[in-house]
Tab-separated table of C-alpha atoms in Angstrom:
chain	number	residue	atom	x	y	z
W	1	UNK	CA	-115.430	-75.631	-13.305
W	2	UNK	CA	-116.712	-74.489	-10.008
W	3	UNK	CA	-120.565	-75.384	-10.035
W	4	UNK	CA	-122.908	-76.861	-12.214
W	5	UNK	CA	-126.508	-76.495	-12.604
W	6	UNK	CA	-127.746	-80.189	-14.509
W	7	UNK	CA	-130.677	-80.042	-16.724
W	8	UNK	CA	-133.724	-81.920	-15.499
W	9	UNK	CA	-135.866	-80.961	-17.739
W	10	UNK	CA	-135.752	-79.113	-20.767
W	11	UNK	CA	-132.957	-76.809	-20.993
W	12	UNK	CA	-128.817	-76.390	-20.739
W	13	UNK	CA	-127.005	-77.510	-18.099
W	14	UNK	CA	-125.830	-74.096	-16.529
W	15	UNK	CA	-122.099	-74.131	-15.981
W	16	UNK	CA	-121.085	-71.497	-13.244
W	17	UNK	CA	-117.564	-70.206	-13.903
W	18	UNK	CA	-118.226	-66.591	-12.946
W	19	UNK	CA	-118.597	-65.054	-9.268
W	20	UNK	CA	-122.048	-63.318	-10.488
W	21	UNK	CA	-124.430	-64.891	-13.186
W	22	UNK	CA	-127.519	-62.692	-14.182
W	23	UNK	CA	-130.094	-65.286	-15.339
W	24	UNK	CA	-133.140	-64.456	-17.745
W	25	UNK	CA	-134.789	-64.497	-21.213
W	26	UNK	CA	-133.474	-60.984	-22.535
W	27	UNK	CA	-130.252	-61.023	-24.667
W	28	UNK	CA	-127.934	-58.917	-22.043
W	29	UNK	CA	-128.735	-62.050	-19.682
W	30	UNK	CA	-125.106	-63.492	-18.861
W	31	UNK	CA	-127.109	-67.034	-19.275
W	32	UNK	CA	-130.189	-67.120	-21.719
W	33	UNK	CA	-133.059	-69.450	-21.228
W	34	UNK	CA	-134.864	-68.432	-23.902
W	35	UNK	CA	-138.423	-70.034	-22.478
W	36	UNK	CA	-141.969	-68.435	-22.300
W	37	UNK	CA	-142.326	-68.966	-18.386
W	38	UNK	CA	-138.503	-67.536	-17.445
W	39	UNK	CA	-139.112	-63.258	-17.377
W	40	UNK	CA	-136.440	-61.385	-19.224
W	41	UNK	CA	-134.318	-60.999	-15.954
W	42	UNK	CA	-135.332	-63.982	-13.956
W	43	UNK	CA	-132.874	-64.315	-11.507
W	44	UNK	CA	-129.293	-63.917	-10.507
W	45	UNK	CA	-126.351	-66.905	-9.158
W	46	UNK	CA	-123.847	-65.705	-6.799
W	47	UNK	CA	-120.634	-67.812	-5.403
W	48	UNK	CA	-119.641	-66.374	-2.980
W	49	UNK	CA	-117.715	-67.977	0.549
W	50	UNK	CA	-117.703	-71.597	-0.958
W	51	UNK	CA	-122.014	-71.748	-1.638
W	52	UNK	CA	-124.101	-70.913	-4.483
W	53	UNK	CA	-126.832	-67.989	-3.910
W	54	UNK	CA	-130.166	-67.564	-5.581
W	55	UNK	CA	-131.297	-64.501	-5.918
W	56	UNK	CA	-135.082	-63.223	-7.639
W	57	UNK	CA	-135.249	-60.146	-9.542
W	58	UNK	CA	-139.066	-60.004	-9.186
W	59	UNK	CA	-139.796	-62.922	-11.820
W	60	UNK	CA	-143.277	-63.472	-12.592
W	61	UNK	CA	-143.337	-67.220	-12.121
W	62	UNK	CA	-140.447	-67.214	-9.061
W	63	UNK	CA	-137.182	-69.170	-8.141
W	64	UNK	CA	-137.389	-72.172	-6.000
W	65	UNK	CA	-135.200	-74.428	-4.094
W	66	UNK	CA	-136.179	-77.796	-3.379
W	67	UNK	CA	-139.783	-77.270	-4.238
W	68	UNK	CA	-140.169	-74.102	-2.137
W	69	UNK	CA	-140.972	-70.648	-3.748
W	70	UNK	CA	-137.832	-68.044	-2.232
W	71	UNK	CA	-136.378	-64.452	-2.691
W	72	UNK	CA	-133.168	-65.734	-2.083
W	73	UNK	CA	-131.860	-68.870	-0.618
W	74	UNK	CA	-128.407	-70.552	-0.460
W	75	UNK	CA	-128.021	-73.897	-2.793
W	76	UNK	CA	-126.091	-77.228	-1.339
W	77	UNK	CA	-124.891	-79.899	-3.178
W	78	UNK	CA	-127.979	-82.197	-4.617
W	79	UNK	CA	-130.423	-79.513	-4.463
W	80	UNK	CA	-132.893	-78.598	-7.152
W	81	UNK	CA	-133.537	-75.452	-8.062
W	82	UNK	CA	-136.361	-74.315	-10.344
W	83	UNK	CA	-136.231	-70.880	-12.083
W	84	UNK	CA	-140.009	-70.797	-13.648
W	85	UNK	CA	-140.251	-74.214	-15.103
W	86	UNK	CA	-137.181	-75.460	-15.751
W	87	UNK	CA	-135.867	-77.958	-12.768
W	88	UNK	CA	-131.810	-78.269	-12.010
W	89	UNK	CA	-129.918	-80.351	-9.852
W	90	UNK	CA	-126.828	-78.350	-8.284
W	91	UNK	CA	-123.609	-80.231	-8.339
W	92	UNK	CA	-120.563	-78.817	-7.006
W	93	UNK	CA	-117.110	-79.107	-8.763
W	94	UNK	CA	-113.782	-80.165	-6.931
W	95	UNK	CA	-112.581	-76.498	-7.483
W	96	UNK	CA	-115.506	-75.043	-5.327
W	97	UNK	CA	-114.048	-75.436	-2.080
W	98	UNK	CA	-110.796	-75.065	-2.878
W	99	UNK	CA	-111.516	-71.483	-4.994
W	100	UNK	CA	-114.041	-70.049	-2.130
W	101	UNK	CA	-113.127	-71.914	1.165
W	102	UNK	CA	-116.085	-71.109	3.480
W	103	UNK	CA	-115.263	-68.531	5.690
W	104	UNK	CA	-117.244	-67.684	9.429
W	105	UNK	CA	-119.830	-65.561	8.967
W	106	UNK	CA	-119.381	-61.633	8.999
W	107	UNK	CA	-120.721	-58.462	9.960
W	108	UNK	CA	-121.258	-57.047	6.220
W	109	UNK	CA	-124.295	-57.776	3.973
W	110	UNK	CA	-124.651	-61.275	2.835
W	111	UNK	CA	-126.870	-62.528	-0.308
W	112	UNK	CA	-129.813	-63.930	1.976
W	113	UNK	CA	-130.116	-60.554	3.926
W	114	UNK	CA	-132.740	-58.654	1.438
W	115	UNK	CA	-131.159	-55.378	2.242
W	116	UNK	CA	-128.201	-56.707	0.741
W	117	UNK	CA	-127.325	-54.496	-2.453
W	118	UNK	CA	-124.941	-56.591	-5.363
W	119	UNK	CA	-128.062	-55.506	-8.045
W	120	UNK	CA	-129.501	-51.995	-9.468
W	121	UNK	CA	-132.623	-52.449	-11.281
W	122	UNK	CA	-132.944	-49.392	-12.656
W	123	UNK	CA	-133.101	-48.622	-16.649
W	124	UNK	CA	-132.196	-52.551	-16.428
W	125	UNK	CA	-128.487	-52.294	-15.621
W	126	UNK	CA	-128.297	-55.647	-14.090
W	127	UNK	CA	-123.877	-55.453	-13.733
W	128	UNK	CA	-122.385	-55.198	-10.086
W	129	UNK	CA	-123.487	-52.031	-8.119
W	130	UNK	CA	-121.179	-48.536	-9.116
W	131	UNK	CA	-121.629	-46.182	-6.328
């Protein structure tokens, strides 16, 4: 295991073993919450460098981290992350660091820039981008 999202509230715990985890209501969703207040494609989890990555896809009732409404943000270690209504605590797994050792930062696009393109909305095709 490399990250885990724990259940506050109602809800799974979210268990992040992939690089990229589309979040949402709607059945393609790599992780289903199937609430009223989470949109069909809610939100999206990236590793990537060692950190976990929010990012919105324009959810009506938003994505924050530690009680503040964000686009994007990074997660830490005891954060909490809310996507609509349902709370989380993140808590990292020993393989984390070890998997996706953080690296200095880089010239190329990075999650928290919002020009930064890992997600095509159109006709819904949430997978990795296919130039």
């Amino acid at each position: 295991m490399f990250a885990r999202l724990v259940a506050l509230d109602a809800g799974p715990d979210i268990v992040l073993d992939r690089t990229t985890t589309v979040v949402g209501r709607h059945p393609a969703c790599d992780l289903r919450l199937d609430f009223p207040r989470v949109s069909r494609h809610h939100c999206c989890l990236i590793l990537e460098s060692g950190a976990l990555w929010v990012k919105d896809l324009g959810s009506t009732n938003g994505v924050r981290i530690n009680g503040r409404l964000v686009e994007s943000g990074r997660l830490d270690d005891g954060d909490e992350l809310s996507i609509a209504n349902l709370r989380y605590r993140m808590q990292v797994g020993p393989l984390l660091a070890r998997l996706f050792p953080i690296r200095p930062p880089s010239d190329s696009a990075h999650p928290s820039d919002p020009d930064w393109r890992w997600v095509r909305r159109a006709d819904w095709d949430l997978g990795p981008l296919d130039d």
